[in-house]
mmCIF file of C-alpha atoms in Angstrom:
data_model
loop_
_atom_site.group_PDB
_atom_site.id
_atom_site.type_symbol
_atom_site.label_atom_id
_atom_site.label_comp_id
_atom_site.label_asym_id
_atom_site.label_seq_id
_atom_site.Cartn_x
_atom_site.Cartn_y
_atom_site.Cartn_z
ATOM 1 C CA UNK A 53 -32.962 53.579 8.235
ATOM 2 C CA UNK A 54 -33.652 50.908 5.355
ATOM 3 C CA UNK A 55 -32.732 53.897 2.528
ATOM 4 C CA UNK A 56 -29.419 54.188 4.925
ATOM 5 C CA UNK A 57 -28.854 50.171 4.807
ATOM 6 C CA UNK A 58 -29.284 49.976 1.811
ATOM 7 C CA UNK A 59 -26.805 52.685 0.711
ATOM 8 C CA UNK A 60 -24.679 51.197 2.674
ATOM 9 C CA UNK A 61 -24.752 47.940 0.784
ATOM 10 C CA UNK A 62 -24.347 49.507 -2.570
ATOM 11 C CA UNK A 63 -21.204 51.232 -1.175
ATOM 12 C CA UNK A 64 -19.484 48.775 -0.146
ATOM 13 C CA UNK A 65 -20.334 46.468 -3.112
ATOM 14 C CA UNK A 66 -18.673 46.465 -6.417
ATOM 15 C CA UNK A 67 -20.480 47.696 -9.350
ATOM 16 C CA UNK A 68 -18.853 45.226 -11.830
ATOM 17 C CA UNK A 69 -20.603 42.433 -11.488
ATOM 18 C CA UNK A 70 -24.605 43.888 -12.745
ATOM 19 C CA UNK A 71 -22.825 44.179 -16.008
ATOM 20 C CA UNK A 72 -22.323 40.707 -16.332
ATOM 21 C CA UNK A 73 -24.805 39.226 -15.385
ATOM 22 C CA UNK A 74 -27.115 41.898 -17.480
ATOM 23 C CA UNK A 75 -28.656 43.660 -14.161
ATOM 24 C CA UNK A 76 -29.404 46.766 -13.486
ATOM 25 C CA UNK A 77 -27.687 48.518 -10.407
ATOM 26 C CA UNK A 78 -30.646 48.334 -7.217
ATOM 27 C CA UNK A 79 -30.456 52.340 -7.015
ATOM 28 C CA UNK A 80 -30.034 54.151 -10.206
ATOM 29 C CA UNK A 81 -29.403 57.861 -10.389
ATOM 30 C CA UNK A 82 -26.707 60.390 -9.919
ATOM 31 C CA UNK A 83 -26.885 59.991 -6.051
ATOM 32 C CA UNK A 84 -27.987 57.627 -3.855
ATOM 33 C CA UNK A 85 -31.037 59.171 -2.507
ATOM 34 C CA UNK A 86 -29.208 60.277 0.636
ATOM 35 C CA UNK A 87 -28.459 63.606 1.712
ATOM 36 C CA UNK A 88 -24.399 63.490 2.414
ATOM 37 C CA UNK A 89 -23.983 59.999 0.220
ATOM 38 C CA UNK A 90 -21.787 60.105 -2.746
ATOM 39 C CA UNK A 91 -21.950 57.813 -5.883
ATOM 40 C CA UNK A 92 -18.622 55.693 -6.176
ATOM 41 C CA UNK A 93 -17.279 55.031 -8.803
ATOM 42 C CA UNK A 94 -17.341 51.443 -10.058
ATOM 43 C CA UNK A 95 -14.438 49.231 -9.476
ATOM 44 C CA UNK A 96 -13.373 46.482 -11.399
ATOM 45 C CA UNK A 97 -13.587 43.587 -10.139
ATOM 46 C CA UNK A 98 -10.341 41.716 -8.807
ATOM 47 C CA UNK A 99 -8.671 38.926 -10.586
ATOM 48 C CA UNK A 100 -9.821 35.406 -10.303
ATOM 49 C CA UNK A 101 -8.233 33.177 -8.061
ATOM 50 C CA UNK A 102 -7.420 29.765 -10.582
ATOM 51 C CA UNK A 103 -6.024 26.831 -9.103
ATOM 52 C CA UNK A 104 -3.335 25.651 -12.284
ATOM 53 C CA UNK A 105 -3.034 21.934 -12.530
ATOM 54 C CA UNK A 106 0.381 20.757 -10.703
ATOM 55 C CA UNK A 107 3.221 20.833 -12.378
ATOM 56 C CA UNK A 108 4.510 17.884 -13.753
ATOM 57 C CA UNK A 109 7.566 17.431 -11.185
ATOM 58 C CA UNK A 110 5.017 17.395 -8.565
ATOM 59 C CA UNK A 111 2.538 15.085 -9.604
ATOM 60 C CA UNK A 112 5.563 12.771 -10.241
ATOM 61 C CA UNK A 113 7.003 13.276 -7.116
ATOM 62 C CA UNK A 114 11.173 13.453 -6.308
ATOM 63 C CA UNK A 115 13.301 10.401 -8.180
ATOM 64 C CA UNK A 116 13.205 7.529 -5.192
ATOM 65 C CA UNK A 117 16.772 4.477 -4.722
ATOM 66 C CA UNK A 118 15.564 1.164 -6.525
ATOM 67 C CA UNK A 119 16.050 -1.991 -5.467
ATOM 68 C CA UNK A 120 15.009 -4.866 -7.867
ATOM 69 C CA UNK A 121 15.182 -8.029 -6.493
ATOM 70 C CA UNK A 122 14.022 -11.078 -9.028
ATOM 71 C CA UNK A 123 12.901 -14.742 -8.287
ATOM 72 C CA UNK A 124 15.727 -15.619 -10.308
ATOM 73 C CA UNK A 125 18.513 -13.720 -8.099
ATOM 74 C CA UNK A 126 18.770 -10.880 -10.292
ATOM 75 C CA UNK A 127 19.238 -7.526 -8.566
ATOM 76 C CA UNK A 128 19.097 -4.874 -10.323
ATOM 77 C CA UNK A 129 19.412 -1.059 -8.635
ATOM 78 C CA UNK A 130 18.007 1.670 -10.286
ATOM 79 C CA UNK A 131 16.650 5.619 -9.792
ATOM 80 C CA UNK A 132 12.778 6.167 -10.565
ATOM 81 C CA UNK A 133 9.958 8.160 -9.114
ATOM 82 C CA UNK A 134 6.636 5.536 -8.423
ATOM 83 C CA UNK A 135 4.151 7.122 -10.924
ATOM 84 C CA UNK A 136 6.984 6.231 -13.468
ATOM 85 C CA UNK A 137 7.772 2.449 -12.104
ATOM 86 C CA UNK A 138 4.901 0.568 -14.543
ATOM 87 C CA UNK A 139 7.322 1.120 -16.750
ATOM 88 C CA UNK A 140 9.336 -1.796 -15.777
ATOM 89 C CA UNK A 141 6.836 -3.962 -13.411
ATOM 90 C CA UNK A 142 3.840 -3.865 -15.963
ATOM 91 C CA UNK A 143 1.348 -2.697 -13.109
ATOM 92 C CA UNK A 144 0.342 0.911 -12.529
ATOM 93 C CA UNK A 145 0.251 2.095 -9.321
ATOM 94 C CA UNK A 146 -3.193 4.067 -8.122
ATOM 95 C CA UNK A 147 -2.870 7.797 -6.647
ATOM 96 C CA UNK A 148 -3.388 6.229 -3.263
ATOM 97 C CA UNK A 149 -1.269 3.784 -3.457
ATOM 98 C CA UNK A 150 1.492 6.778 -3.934
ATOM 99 C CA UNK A 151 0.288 8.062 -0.789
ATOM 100 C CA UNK A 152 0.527 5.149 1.164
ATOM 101 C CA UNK A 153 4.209 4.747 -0.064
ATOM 102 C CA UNK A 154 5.085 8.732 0.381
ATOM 103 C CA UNK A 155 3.389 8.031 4.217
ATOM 104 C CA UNK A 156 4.711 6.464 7.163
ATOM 105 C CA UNK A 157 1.822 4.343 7.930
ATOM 106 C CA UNK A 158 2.303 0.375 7.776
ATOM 107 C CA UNK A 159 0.632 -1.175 5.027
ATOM 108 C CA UNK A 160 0.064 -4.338 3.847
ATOM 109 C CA UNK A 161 -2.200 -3.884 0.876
ATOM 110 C CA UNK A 162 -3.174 -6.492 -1.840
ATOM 111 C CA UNK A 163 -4.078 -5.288 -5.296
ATOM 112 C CA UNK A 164 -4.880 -7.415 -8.293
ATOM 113 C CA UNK A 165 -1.489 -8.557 -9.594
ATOM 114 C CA UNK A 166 0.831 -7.410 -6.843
ATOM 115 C CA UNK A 167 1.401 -6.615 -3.297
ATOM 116 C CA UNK A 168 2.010 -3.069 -1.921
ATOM 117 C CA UNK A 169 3.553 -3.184 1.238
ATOM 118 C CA UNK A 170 5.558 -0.657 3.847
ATOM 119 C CA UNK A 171 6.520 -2.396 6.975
ATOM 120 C CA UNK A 172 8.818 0.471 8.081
ATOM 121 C CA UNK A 173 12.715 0.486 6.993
ATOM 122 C CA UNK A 174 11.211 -1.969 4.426
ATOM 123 C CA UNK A 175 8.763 -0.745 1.671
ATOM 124 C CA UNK A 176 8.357 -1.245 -2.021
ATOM 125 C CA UNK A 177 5.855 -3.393 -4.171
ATOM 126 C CA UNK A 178 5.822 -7.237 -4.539
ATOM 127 C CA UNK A 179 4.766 -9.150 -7.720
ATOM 128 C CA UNK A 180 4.972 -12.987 -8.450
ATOM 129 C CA UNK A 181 8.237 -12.637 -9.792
ATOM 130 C CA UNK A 182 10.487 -9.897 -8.506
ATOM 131 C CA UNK A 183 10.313 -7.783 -5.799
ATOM 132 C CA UNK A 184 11.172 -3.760 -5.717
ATOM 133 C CA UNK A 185 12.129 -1.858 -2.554
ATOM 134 C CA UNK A 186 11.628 1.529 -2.761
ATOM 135 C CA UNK A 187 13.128 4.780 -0.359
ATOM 136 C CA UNK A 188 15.048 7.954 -0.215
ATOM 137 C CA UNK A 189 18.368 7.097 1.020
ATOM 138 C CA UNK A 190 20.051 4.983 -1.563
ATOM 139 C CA UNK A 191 22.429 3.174 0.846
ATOM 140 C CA UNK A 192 19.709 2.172 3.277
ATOM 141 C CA UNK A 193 17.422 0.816 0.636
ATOM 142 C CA UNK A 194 20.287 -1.119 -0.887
ATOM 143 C CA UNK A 195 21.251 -2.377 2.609
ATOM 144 C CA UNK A 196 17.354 -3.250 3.286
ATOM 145 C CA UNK A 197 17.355 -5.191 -0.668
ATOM 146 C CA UNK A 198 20.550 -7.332 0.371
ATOM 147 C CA UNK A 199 19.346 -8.315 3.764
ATOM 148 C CA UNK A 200 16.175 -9.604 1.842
ATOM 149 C CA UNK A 201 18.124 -11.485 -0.428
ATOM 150 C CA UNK A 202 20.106 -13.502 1.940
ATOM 151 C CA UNK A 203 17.313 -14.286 3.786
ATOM 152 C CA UNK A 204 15.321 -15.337 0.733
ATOM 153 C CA UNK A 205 18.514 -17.530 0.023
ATOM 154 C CA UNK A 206 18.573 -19.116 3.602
ATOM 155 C CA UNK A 207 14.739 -19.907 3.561
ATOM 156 C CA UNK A 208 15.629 -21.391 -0.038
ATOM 157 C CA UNK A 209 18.432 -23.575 1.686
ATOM 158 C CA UNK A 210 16.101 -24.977 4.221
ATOM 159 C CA UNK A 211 13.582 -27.747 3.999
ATOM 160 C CA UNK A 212 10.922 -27.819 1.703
ATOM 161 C CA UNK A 213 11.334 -23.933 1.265
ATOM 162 C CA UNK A 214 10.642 -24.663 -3.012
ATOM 163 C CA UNK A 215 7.326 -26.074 -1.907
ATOM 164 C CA UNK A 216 6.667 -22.234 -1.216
ATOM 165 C CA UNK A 217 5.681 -19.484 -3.592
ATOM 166 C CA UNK A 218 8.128 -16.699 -4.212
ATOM 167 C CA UNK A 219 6.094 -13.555 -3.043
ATOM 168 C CA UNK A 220 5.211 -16.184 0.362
ATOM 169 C CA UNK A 221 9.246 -16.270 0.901
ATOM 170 C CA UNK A 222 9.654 -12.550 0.352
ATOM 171 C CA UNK A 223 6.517 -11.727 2.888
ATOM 172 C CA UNK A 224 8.169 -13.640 5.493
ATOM 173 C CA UNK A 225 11.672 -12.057 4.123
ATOM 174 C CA UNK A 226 10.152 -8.839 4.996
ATOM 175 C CA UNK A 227 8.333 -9.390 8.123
ATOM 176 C CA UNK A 228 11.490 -10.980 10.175
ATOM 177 C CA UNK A 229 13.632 -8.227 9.006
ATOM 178 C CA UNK A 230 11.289 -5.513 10.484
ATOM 179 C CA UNK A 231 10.994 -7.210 13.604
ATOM 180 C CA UNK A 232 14.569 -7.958 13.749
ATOM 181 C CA UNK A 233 14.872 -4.153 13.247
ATOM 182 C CA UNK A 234 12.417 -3.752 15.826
ATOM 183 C CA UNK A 235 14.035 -5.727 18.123
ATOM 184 C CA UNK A 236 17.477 -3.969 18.015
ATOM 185 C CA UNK A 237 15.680 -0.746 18.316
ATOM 186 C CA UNK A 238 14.067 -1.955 21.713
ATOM 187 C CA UNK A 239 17.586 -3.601 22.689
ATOM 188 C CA UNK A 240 18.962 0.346 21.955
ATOM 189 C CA UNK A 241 16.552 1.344 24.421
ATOM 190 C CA UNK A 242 15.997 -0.709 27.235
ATOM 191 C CA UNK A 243 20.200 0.201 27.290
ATOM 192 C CA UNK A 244 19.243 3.867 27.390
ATOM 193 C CA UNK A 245 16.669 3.343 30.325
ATOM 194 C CA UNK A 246 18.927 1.212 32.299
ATOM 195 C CA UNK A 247 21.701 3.791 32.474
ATOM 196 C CA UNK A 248 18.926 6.079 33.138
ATOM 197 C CA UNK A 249 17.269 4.655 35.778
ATOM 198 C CA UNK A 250 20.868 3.651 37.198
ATOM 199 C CA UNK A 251 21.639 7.848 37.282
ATOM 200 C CA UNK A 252 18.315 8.234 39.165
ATOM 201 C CA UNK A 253 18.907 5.572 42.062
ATOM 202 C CA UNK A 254 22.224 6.668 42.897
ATOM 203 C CA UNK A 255 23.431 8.135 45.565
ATOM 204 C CA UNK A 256 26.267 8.886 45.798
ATOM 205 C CA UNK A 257 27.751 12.317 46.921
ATOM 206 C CA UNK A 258 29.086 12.619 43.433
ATOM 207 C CA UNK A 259 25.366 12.912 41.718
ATOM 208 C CA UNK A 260 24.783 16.706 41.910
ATOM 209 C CA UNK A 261 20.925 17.363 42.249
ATOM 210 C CA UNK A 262 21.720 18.920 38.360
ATOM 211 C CA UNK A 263 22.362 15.491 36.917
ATOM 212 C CA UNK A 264 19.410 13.915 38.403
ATOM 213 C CA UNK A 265 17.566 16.485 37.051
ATOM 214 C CA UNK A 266 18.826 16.261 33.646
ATOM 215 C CA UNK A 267 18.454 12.241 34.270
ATOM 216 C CA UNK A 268 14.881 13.100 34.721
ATOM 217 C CA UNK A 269 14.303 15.155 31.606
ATOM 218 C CA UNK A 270 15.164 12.382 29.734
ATOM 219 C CA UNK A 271 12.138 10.041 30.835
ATOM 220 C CA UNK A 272 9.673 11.238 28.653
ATOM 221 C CA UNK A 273 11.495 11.380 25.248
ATOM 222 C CA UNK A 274 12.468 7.534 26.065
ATOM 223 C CA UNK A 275 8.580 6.680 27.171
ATOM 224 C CA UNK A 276 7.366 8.782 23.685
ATOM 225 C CA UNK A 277 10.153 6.217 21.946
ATOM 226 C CA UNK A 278 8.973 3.253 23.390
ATOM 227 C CA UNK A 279 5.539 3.412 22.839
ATOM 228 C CA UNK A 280 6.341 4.265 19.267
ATOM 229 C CA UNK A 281 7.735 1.207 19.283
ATOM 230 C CA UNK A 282 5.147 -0.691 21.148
ATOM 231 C CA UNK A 283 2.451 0.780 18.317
ATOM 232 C CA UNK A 284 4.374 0.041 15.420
ATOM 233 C CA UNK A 285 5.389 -3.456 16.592
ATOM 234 C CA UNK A 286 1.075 -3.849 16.921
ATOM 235 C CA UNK A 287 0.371 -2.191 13.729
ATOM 236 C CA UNK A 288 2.605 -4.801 11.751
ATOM 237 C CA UNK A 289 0.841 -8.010 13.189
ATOM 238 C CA UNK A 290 -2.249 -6.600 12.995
ATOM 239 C CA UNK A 291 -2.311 -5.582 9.213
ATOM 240 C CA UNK A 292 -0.967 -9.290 8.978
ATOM 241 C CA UNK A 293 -3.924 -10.558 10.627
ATOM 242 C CA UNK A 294 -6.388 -8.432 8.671
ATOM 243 C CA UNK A 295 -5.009 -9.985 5.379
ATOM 244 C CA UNK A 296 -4.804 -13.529 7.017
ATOM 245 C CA UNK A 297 -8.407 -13.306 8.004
ATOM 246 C CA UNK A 298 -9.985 -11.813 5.068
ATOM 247 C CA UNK A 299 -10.615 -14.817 2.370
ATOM 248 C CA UNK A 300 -10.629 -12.189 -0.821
ATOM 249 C CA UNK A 301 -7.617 -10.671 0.152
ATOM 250 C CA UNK A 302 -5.810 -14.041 0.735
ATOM 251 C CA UNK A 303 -6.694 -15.428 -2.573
ATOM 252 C CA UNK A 304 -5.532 -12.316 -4.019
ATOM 253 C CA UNK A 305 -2.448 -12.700 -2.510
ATOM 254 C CA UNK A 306 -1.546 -16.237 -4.034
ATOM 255 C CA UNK A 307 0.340 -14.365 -6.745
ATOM 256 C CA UNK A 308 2.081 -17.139 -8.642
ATOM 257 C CA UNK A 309 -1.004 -19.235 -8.874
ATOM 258 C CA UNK A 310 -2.684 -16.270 -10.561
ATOM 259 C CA UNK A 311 -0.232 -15.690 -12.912
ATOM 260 C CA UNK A 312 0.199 -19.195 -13.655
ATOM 261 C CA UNK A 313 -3.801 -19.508 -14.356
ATOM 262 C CA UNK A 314 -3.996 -16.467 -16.513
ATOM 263 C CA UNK A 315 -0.915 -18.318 -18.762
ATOM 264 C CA UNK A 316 -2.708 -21.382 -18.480
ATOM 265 C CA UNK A 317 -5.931 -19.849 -20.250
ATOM 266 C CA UNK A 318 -6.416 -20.218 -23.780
ATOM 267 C CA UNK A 319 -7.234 -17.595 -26.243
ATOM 268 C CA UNK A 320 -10.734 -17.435 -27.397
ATOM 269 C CA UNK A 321 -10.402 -19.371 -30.728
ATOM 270 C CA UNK A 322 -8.738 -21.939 -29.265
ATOM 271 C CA UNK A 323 -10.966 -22.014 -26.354
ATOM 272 C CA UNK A 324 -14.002 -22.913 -28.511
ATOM 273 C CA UNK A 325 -12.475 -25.091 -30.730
ATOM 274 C CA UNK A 326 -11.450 -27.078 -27.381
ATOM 275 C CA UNK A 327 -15.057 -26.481 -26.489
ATOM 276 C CA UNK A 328 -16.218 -28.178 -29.358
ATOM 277 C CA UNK A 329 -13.908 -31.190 -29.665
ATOM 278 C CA UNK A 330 -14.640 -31.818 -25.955
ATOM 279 C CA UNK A 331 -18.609 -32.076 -26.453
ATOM 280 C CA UNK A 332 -18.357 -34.316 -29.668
ATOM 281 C CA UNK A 333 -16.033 -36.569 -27.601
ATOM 282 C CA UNK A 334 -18.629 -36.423 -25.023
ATOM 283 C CA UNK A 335 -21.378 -37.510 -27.255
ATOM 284 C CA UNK A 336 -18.979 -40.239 -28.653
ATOM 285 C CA UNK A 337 -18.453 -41.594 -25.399
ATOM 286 C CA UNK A 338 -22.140 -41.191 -24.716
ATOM 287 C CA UNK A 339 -23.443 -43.262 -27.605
ATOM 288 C CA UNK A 340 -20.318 -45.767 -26.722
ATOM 289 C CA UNK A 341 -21.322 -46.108 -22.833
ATOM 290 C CA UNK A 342 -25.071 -46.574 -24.604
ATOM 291 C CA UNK A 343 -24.000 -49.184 -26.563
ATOM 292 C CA UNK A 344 -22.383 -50.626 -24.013
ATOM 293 C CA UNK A 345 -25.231 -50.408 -21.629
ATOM 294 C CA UNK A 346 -27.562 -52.479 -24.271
ATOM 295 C CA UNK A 347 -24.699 -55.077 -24.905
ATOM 296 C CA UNK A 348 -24.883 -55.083 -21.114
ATOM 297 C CA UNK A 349 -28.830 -55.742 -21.182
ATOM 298 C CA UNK A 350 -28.600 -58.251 -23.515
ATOM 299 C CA UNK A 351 -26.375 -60.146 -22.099
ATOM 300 C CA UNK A 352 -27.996 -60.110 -19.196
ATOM 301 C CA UNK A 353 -31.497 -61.051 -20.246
ATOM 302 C CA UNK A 354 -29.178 -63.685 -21.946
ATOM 303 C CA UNK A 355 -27.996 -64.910 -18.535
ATOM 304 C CA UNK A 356 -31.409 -64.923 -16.561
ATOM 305 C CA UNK A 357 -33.001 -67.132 -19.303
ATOM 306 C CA UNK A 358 -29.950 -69.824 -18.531
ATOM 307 C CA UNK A 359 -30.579 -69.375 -15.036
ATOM 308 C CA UNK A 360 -33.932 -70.168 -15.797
ATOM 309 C CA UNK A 361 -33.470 -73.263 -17.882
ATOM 310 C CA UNK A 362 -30.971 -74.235 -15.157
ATOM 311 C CA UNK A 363 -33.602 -73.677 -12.915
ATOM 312 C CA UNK A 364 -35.913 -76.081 -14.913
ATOM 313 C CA UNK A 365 -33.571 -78.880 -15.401
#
């Protein structure tokens, strides 16, 4: 029985492989050392499987609508895929940070130097300067980029709006247009459930048991859409909230005072020549407040021995 297993193992295994790894075969001979069992012949062995780096047009990913928005009112529209984008904004985006743009997922994600967000219709990346909406369908993303620029003009228009940063302006740009999408998509369809509901509940002789039914079909689809809406109306306030509560992530978010602090900083010569004029101005005014403070003493001792004579008199 084991001389049978065993022949059975060598037959159905290929004989290539002893050869390379410098083996000899587990039964040698002209047969196999059972009476009926013929030697095969060895095989070779079948080509390897290699998994070929992606082509370049995939790891770029398909040419995406452009909509460049700057602090200045600039717009400027323009075709680009998002590994290729750094280009113009001077930040790279990560391989996940592709993903999270290719997805459908709402994001609000801070990174240093910009803001990566996708709050639905409305999706791009946000720096302290210029914003850039991103999507497939050029005349929706150019729709979504004008919409954000009149309401960045009205919230400029309104009371202290220029005590607010730029990216600030655009944030709250961005969230009252998705809600304001939002909105009109539950307005769409509380309509549809209200002529629904009306084809249920009536009954008159003209509502065939056929309509009703067909009235009834359409529940579910409307109950799928409307919780679709209920969860994406949820997601955006809470990734709102988990920025708003997380201290890192809200100092990393205060994109204009970042920028305007990395200007603001020196280069390294000048740094320590500013270094070293400020601690031989110290010392100056240390040996000045010194002399001062023994002028001081003097003229105090100076006033306690009139006192005193004053005293005496």
């Amino acid at each position: 029985i084991l001389q049978l297993a065993l022949a059975s193992l060598l037959w159905l295994q290929p004989r290539a492989p002893y050869r390379l790894l410098g083996r000899a075969p587990l039964l040698s001979g002209a047969g196999c050392g059972v009476a009926g069992c013929r030697r095969r012949t060895p095989t070779a062995l079948a080509p390897t499987l290699s998994l070929a780096a992606p082509s370049s047009s995939f790891a770029a990913g398909p040419e995406l609508s452009v909509f460049e928005l700057c602090a200045d009112g600039r717009v400027t529209p323009y075709q680009s895929t998002l590994t290729s984008m750094h280009t113009r904004l001077g930040v790279r985006l990560s391989a996940r940070d592709v993903r999270l743009l290719r997805s459908s997922t709402p994001v609000l994600a801070v990174r240093p130097g910009f803001v990566l967000f996708d709050l639905g219709e409305a999706k791009g990346v946000l720096l302290h300067d210029r914003v850039v909406m991103v999507g497939s369908d050029r005349q929706k993303v150019r729709t979504i980029g004008e919409e954000v620029q009149h309401r960045l003009d009205a919230l400029s228009r309104a009371d202290g709006a220029e005590e607010y940063p730029f990216e600030v302006r655009v944030l709250e740009a961005v969230y009252e247009l998705s809600f304001t999408l939002l909105e009109q998509s539950l307005q769409r369809l509380t309509g549809l459930i209200n002529d629904l509901l009306t084809a249920l509940t009536d009954s008159s002789p003209a509502q065939s048991d056929s309509r009703r039914g067909a009235a009834l079909g359409q529940l579910l689809p409307l109950q799928i859409s409307l919780n679709d809406l209920r969860t994406r109306a949820r997601r955006l306030t809470e990734i709102l909230q988990e920025v708003l509560e997380n201290e890192d992530e809200l100092a990393g978010m205060c994109l204009s005072l970042l920028e305007r602090r990395k200007l603001s900083v020196p280069p390294a010569g000048i740094a320590t020549a500013a270094a070293t004029a400020a601690s031989s101005t110290a010392a100056d005014v240390s040996a000045a407040a010194a002399i001062g403070a023994g002028g001081a003493a003097d003229g105090g001792a100076a006033a306690v021995a009139r006192e005193g004579r004053d005293a005496d008199t």
